[in-house]
CSV table of C-alpha atoms in Angstrom, one decimal:
chain,number,residue,atom,x,y,z
A,1,UNK,CA,-17.0,-22.4,-9.9
A,2,UNK,CA,-13.9,-23.1,-8.2
A,3,UNK,CA,-10.9,-20.1,-8.0
A,4,UNK,CA,-7.3,-21.8,-7.6
A,5,UNK,CA,-5.1,-18.7,-7.5
A,6,UNK,CA,-1.5,-18.1,-6.5
A,7,UNK,CA,-0.2,-14.9,-5.1
A,8,UNK,CA,3.6,-14.4,-5.8
A,9,UNK,CA,5.7,-11.3,-5.8
A,10,UNK,CA,8.6,-11.6,-7.8
A,11,UNK,CA,11.5,-9.1,-8.2
A,12,UNK,CA,11.2,-8.2,-12.4
A,13,UNK,CA,14.2,-5.8,-13.6
A,14,UNK,CA,13.5,-3.8,-16.6
A,15,UNK,CA,15.0,-2.7,-19.4
A,16,UNK,CA,14.7,1.1,-20.8
A,17,UNK,CA,15.9,2.7,-23.5
A,18,UNK,CA,18.3,5.5,-23.5
A,19,UNK,CA,15.4,7.8,-25.3
A,20,UNK,CA,13.1,10.3,-23.2
A,21,UNK,CA,9.4,9.9,-25.0
A,22,UNK,CA,7.1,12.9,-25.3
A,23,UNK,CA,9.1,14.9,-22.9
A,24,UNK,CA,10.6,18.0,-24.3
A,25,UNK,CA,13.3,20.1,-22.9
A,26,UNK,CA,10.9,23.0,-22.4
A,27,UNK,CA,8.3,21.0,-21.3
A,28,UNK,CA,7.0,22.6,-17.8
A,29,UNK,CA,6.7,21.1,-14.1
A,30,UNK,CA,3.2,23.5,-13.4
A,31,UNK,CA,0.0,24.4,-14.6
A,32,UNK,CA,-1.1,27.1,-13.5
A,33,UNK,CA,-4.4,28.5,-12.7
A,34,UNK,CA,-7.1,29.3,-15.6
A,35,UNK,CA,-4.8,27.1,-17.7
A,36,UNK,CA,-5.1,23.5,-20.0
A,37,UNK,CA,-3.2,20.8,-21.6
A,38,UNK,CA,-4.7,19.7,-24.5
A,39,UNK,CA,-4.8,16.5,-26.7
A,40,UNK,CA,-3.9,18.0,-29.9
A,41,UNK,CA,-1.2,20.1,-28.5
A,42,UNK,CA,0.7,17.1,-27.1
A,43,UNK,CA,1.0,19.2,-24.2
A,44,UNK,CA,2.8,17.3,-20.9
A,45,UNK,CA,4.3,18.3,-17.5
A,46,UNK,CA,7.3,17.0,-17.0
A,47,UNK,CA,8.8,16.7,-13.4
A,48,UNK,CA,12.1,18.6,-12.5
A,49,UNK,CA,14.2,15.3,-12.7
A,50,UNK,CA,12.7,14.2,-15.9
A,51,UNK,CA,12.0,10.7,-14.9
A,52,UNK,CA,8.1,11.3,-15.1
A,53,UNK,CA,5.6,12.8,-17.2
A,54,UNK,CA,1.6,13.8,-17.1
A,55,UNK,CA,-0.2,14.4,-19.9
A,56,UNK,CA,-2.6,12.5,-22.7
A,57,UNK,CA,-1.5,9.0,-23.5
A,58,UNK,CA,-3.5,7.1,-26.7
A,59,UNK,CA,-4.7,4.3,-25.3
A,60,UNK,CA,-7.0,3.4,-28.3
A,61,UNK,CA,-7.9,4.4,-31.8
A,62,UNK,CA,-8.9,8.1,-31.2
A,63,UNK,CA,-9.1,7.0,-27.4
A,64,UNK,CA,-7.1,8.9,-24.6
A,65,UNK,CA,-6.3,8.9,-20.9
A,66,UNK,CA,-4.9,11.5,-18.7
A,67,UNK,CA,-1.6,9.7,-17.2
A,68,UNK,CA,1.5,10.0,-15.6
A,69,UNK,CA,4.1,7.4,-17.1
A,70,UNK,CA,8.0,6.7,-16.7
A,71,UNK,CA,9.3,9.5,-19.0
A,72,UNK,CA,11.9,6.8,-20.4
A,73,UNK,CA,10.3,4.4,-22.9
A,74,UNK,CA,10.9,0.3,-22.4
A,75,UNK,CA,13.1,-1.1,-24.9
A,76,UNK,CA,10.1,-2.0,-27.2
A,77,UNK,CA,9.2,1.7,-27.5
A,78,UNK,CA,5.8,1.4,-25.3
A,79,UNK,CA,5.4,3.6,-22.1
A,80,UNK,CA,4.6,2.3,-18.8
A,81,UNK,CA,1.9,4.4,-17.0
A,82,UNK,CA,1.7,4.8,-13.1
A,83,UNK,CA,-1.8,6.4,-12.8
A,84,UNK,CA,-4.8,7.9,-14.7
A,85,UNK,CA,-7.1,9.9,-14.1
A,86,UNK,CA,-10.1,8.3,-16.6
A,87,UNK,CA,-9.2,4.5,-17.1
A,88,UNK,CA,-12.6,3.7,-17.5
A,89,UNK,CA,-14.2,6.6,-19.2
A,90,UNK,CA,-11.6,7.5,-22.2
A,91,UNK,CA,-11.6,10.9,-24.1
A,92,UNK,CA,-12.2,10.1,-27.8
A,93,UNK,CA,-11.1,13.6,-29.2
A,94,UNK,CA,-8.8,15.9,-29.9
A,95,UNK,CA,-10.6,18.4,-28.4
A,96,UNK,CA,-10.4,17.2,-25.2
A,97,UNK,CA,-8.3,19.1,-22.4
A,98,UNK,CA,-7.0,18.8,-18.3
A,99,UNK,CA,-8.1,22.2,-17.0
A,100,UNK,CA,-7.2,24.0,-13.6
A,101,UNK,CA,-10.2,26.2,-13.2
A,102,UNK,CA,-9.6,29.7,-11.5
A,103,UNK,CA,-11.9,28.3,-8.5
A,104,UNK,CA,-9.3,25.2,-8.1
A,105,UNK,CA,-10.8,22.4,-9.3
A,106,UNK,CA,-8.6,20.1,-12.0
A,107,UNK,CA,-11.4,19.6,-14.7
A,108,UNK,CA,-11.1,16.9,-17.3
A,109,UNK,CA,-13.2,17.7,-20.4
A,110,UNK,CA,-14.1,16.4,-23.7
A,111,UNK,CA,-15.5,18.3,-26.8
A,112,UNK,CA,-16.8,20.5,-23.5
A,113,UNK,CA,-18.5,17.5,-21.6
A,114,UNK,CA,-17.2,17.1,-18.2
A,115,UNK,CA,-15.6,13.8,-17.4
A,116,UNK,CA,-13.4,13.5,-14.4
A,117,UNK,CA,-12.8,16.0,-12.0
A,118,UNK,CA,-10.9,16.6,-8.9
A,119,UNK,CA,-13.9,18.3,-6.6
A,120,UNK,CA,-12.1,20.6,-5.3
A,121,UNK,CA,-12.4,24.6,-4.9
A,122,UNK,CA,-11.0,27.4,-3.3
A,123,UNK,CA,-10.4,31.3,-2.9
A,124,UNK,CA,-6.3,30.4,-2.6
A,125,UNK,CA,-4.0,30.9,-5.0
A,126,UNK,CA,-2.6,26.8,-6.4
A,127,UNK,CA,-0.8,25.2,-8.9
A,128,UNK,CA,-0.4,21.5,-10.5
A,129,UNK,CA,2.9,20.4,-9.8
A,130,UNK,CA,4.3,17.2,-11.1
A,131,UNK,CA,6.7,15.9,-8.1
A,132,UNK,CA,10.0,14.1,-8.7
A,133,UNK,CA,8.3,11.5,-6.7
A,134,UNK,CA,5.6,10.8,-9.6
A,135,UNK,CA,3.2,12.6,-7.6
A,136,UNK,CA,1.0,15.2,-9.6
A,137,UNK,CA,0.3,17.5,-6.8
A,138,UNK,CA,-2.8,20.6,-6.3
A,139,UNK,CA,-0.5,23.5,-4.2
A,140,UNK,CA,-1.9,26.0,-2.2
A,141,UNK,CA,0.9,28.4,-2.6
A,142,UNK,CA,0.3,30.3,1.0
A,143,UNK,CA,-0.4,27.4,3.3
A,144,UNK,CA,2.1,25.4,1.1
A,145,UNK,CA,-0.4,21.9,1.4
A,146,UNK,CA,-1.6,19.5,-0.8
A,147,UNK,CA,-5.4,20.1,-1.9
A,148,UNK,CA,-5.3,16.9,-3.9
A,149,UNK,CA,-3.0,14.8,-5.0
A,150,UNK,CA,-2.9,11.8,-7.7
A,151,UNK,CA,-1.1,9.0,-4.7
A,152,UNK,CA,-3.8,9.4,-3.0
A,153,UNK,CA,-6.5,8.1,-6.4
A,154,UNK,CA,-3.9,5.1,-7.2
A,155,UNK,CA,-4.8,3.1,-10.1
A,156,UNK,CA,-3.2,-0.2,-10.4
A,157,UNK,CA,0.5,0.9,-9.3
A,158,UNK,CA,2.0,2.3,-5.9
A,159,UNK,CA,5.1,4.2,-6.1
A,160,UNK,CA,7.8,4.4,-3.8
A,161,UNK,CA,6.7,6.0,-0.6
A,162,UNK,CA,3.5,6.5,-2.1
A,163,UNK,CA,0.7,5.5,1.0
A,164,UNK,CA,-1.7,2.7,0.5
A,165,UNK,CA,-4.2,3.4,3.3
A,166,UNK,CA,-7.7,1.9,4.6
A,167,UNK,CA,-9.4,4.5,1.9
A,168,UNK,CA,-6.9,3.2,-1.2
A,169,UNK,CA,-7.7,0.3,-3.3
A,170,UNK,CA,-5.8,-0.9,-6.4
A,171,UNK,CA,-7.5,-1.9,-9.1
A,172,UNK,CA,-5.7,-4.5,-12.0
A,173,UNK,CA,-6.0,-3.4,-15.8
A,174,UNK,CA,-8.4,-6.1,-17.8
A,175,UNK,CA,-5.2,-6.9,-19.8
A,176,UNK,CA,-2.3,-5.6,-21.1
A,177,UNK,CA,-3.8,-4.1,-23.8
A,178,UNK,CA,-7.0,-3.0,-22.0
A,179,UNK,CA,-6.2,-0.8,-19.0
A,180,UNK,CA,-10.1,-0.1,-18.0
A,181,UNK,CA,-10.6,-1.8,-14.4
A,182,UNK,CA,-10.3,-5.5,-14.1
A,183,UNK,CA,-10.7,-8.3,-11.5
A,184,UNK,CA,-8.2,-7.9,-9.4
A,185,UNK,CA,-8.3,-5.8,-5.9
A,186,UNK,CA,-6.1,-5.2,-3.3
A,187,UNK,CA,-7.2,-3.6,-0.1
A,188,UNK,CA,-7.2,-3.2,3.6
A,189,UNK,CA,-10.3,-5.3,4.9
A,190,UNK,CA,-12.1,-4.5,8.6
A,191,UNK,CA,-10.0,-6.6,10.4
A,192,UNK,CA,-7.3,-4.5,9.4
A,193,UNK,CA,-5.0,-7.2,7.2
A,194,UNK,CA,-4.3,-6.2,3.5
A,195,UNK,CA,-5.7,-8.8,0.8
A,196,UNK,CA,-6.2,-9.8,-2.7
A,197,UNK,CA,-9.8,-10.0,-4.2
A,198,UNK,CA,-10.9,-11.5,-7.2
A,199,UNK,CA,-14.4,-10.1,-8.1
A,200,UNK,CA,-16.3,-10.6,-11.1
A,201,UNK,CA,-20.3,-11.2,-12.6
A,202,UNK,CA,-20.2,-14.6,-11.3
A,203,UNK,CA,-17.6,-14.9,-7.9
A,204,UNK,CA,-16.1,-13.0,-5.6
A,205,UNK,CA,-13.5,-14.5,-3.5
A,206,UNK,CA,-10.7,-13.6,-1.3
A,207,UNK,CA,-8.0,-15.3,-2.7
A,208,UNK,CA,-4.8,-14.0,-0.7
A,209,UNK,CA,-4.2,-14.9,2.5
A,210,UNK,CA,-6.1,-17.6,2.2
A,211,UNK,CA,-9.7,-17.1,3.6
A,212,UNK,CA,-9.5,-20.2,5.6
A,213,UNK,CA,-6.3,-19.6,7.8
A,214,UNK,CA,-7.0,-17.7,10.6
A,215,UNK,CA,-4.6,-13.8,10.7
A,216,UNK,CA,-1.9,-15.3,13.0
A,217,UNK,CA,-1.9,-18.3,10.4
A,218,UNK,CA,-1.1,-16.5,7.8
A,219,UNK,CA,1.3,-14.1,10.0
A,220,UNK,CA,-0.3,-11.5,10.3
A,221,UNK,CA,-1.9,-8.9,13.1
A,222,UNK,CA,-5.6,-8.0,12.9
A,223,UNK,CA,-4.5,-5.5,15.8
A,224,UNK,CA,-3.5,-2.3,14.0
A,225,UNK,CA,-6.2,-0.1,12.7
A,226,UNK,CA,-4.0,2.7,11.4
A,227,UNK,CA,-4.3,0.8,8.2
A,228,UNK,CA,-1.3,1.5,6.2
A,229,UNK,CA,1.6,0.3,4.3
A,230,UNK,CA,4.2,1.5,1.4
A,231,UNK,CA,7.2,0.7,-0.6
A,232,UNK,CA,10.3,2.9,0.6
A,233,UNK,CA,13.1,4.1,-1.8
A,234,UNK,CA,15.1,0.9,-0.9
A,235,UNK,CA,12.7,-1.8,-2.2
A,236,UNK,CA,11.2,-2.5,1.5
A,237,UNK,CA,7.4,-3.0,1.8
A,238,UNK,CA,6.1,-2.6,5.3
A,239,UNK,CA,2.6,-2.9,6.2
A,240,UNK,CA,0.6,-2.2,9.6
A,241,UNK,CA,-0.3,-5.7,9.8
A,242,UNK,CA,3.2,-7.3,9.8
A,243,UNK,CA,3.2,-8.4,6.2
A,244,UNK,CA,7.0,-7.2,5.1
A,245,UNK,CA,9.4,-8.4,2.1
A,246,UNK,CA,12.3,-6.6,0.7
A,247,UNK,CA,13.3,-7.0,-2.7
A,248,UNK,CA,16.8,-8.8,-3.8
A,249,UNK,CA,18.0,-5.6,-5.6
A,250,UNK,CA,17.6,-3.8,-2.2
A,251,UNK,CA,19.5,-0.5,-2.0
A,252,UNK,CA,18.3,3.6,-3.1
A,253,UNK,CA,19.9,4.0,-7.1
A,254,UNK,CA,17.1,2.3,-8.6
A,255,UNK,CA,13.3,3.2,-10.1
A,256,UNK,CA,10.4,0.8,-8.8
A,257,UNK,CA,7.5,0.1,-8.9
A,258,UNK,CA,4.5,-2.2,-6.9
A,259,UNK,CA,1.8,-2.9,-9.6
A,260,UNK,CA,-0.9,-5.2,-9.2
A,261,UNK,CA,-0.9,-7.1,-12.7
A,262,UNK,CA,-3.7,-8.4,-14.9
A,263,UNK,CA,-3.1,-11.6,-13.5
A,264,UNK,CA,-3.9,-11.3,-9.9
A,265,UNK,CA,-0.3,-10.8,-8.9
A,266,UNK,CA,1.8,-8.0,-7.2
A,267,UNK,CA,4.7,-7.4,-8.6
A,268,UNK,CA,8.0,-5.1,-8.5
A,269,UNK,CA,9.4,-3.6,-11.1
A,270,UNK,CA,12.8,-2.1,-11.3
A,271,UNK,CA,14.6,-0.2,-14.0
A,272,UNK,CA,17.6,-1.1,-15.4
A,273,UNK,CA,19.4,1.1,-17.2
A,274,UNK,CA,23.0,-0.4,-17.4
A,275,UNK,CA,22.0,-3.0,-20.3
């Protein structure tokens, strides 16, 4: 089986409506220990700057995932998700809840059955907060340190200043309507080079950079084993393997996201509220 795929990195400008969806003026940004968010109550956390919302997002008939999204919907009314806790195991009932236990564990349950958890435990005082950056963080209040954060476990999207590391993998969705894990992955290889991989039941193949090229021929350096990359607030992407690019609308005034799309392309999207 021959696999011919092209890696593209265009900038796409998205137009958003002025309406803020599912982020009422009294929605908190913090969840305290022993508290829960419920599907049936349409509970949400909203970042202090109102840009991001976290809560249950309906992905099908009586199917929900706990997710983070841009509060403002697209021009067509759809919401743009940037993170999902349970993309491959949606909950399917109004009795589902997302809880911060008194022992420090984040737990997503469906009719009492555990679906997802953060596997964290501490005797410290904690709170879960959705930050202005879109990062959902479990904070130890005395130490002022993060016990868990969504930025460490991305799905298909990186937000500005979200680190991409040797332990990080972006996985595309199956399709625009099926948000479960798809066939394309972005990751750091053992040679310290950031790569794109296609994998299904029949074939697994690296397709970017072209596998027949040596690292230096692809403009990459394998000598920095720290394996880090990020998209900054101005639209510049930098990686320790020397791969870098700058978006054509370079500047700090826009909201951006970098997403591994369902077709295997990495794209940077910008929010444009002026149109």
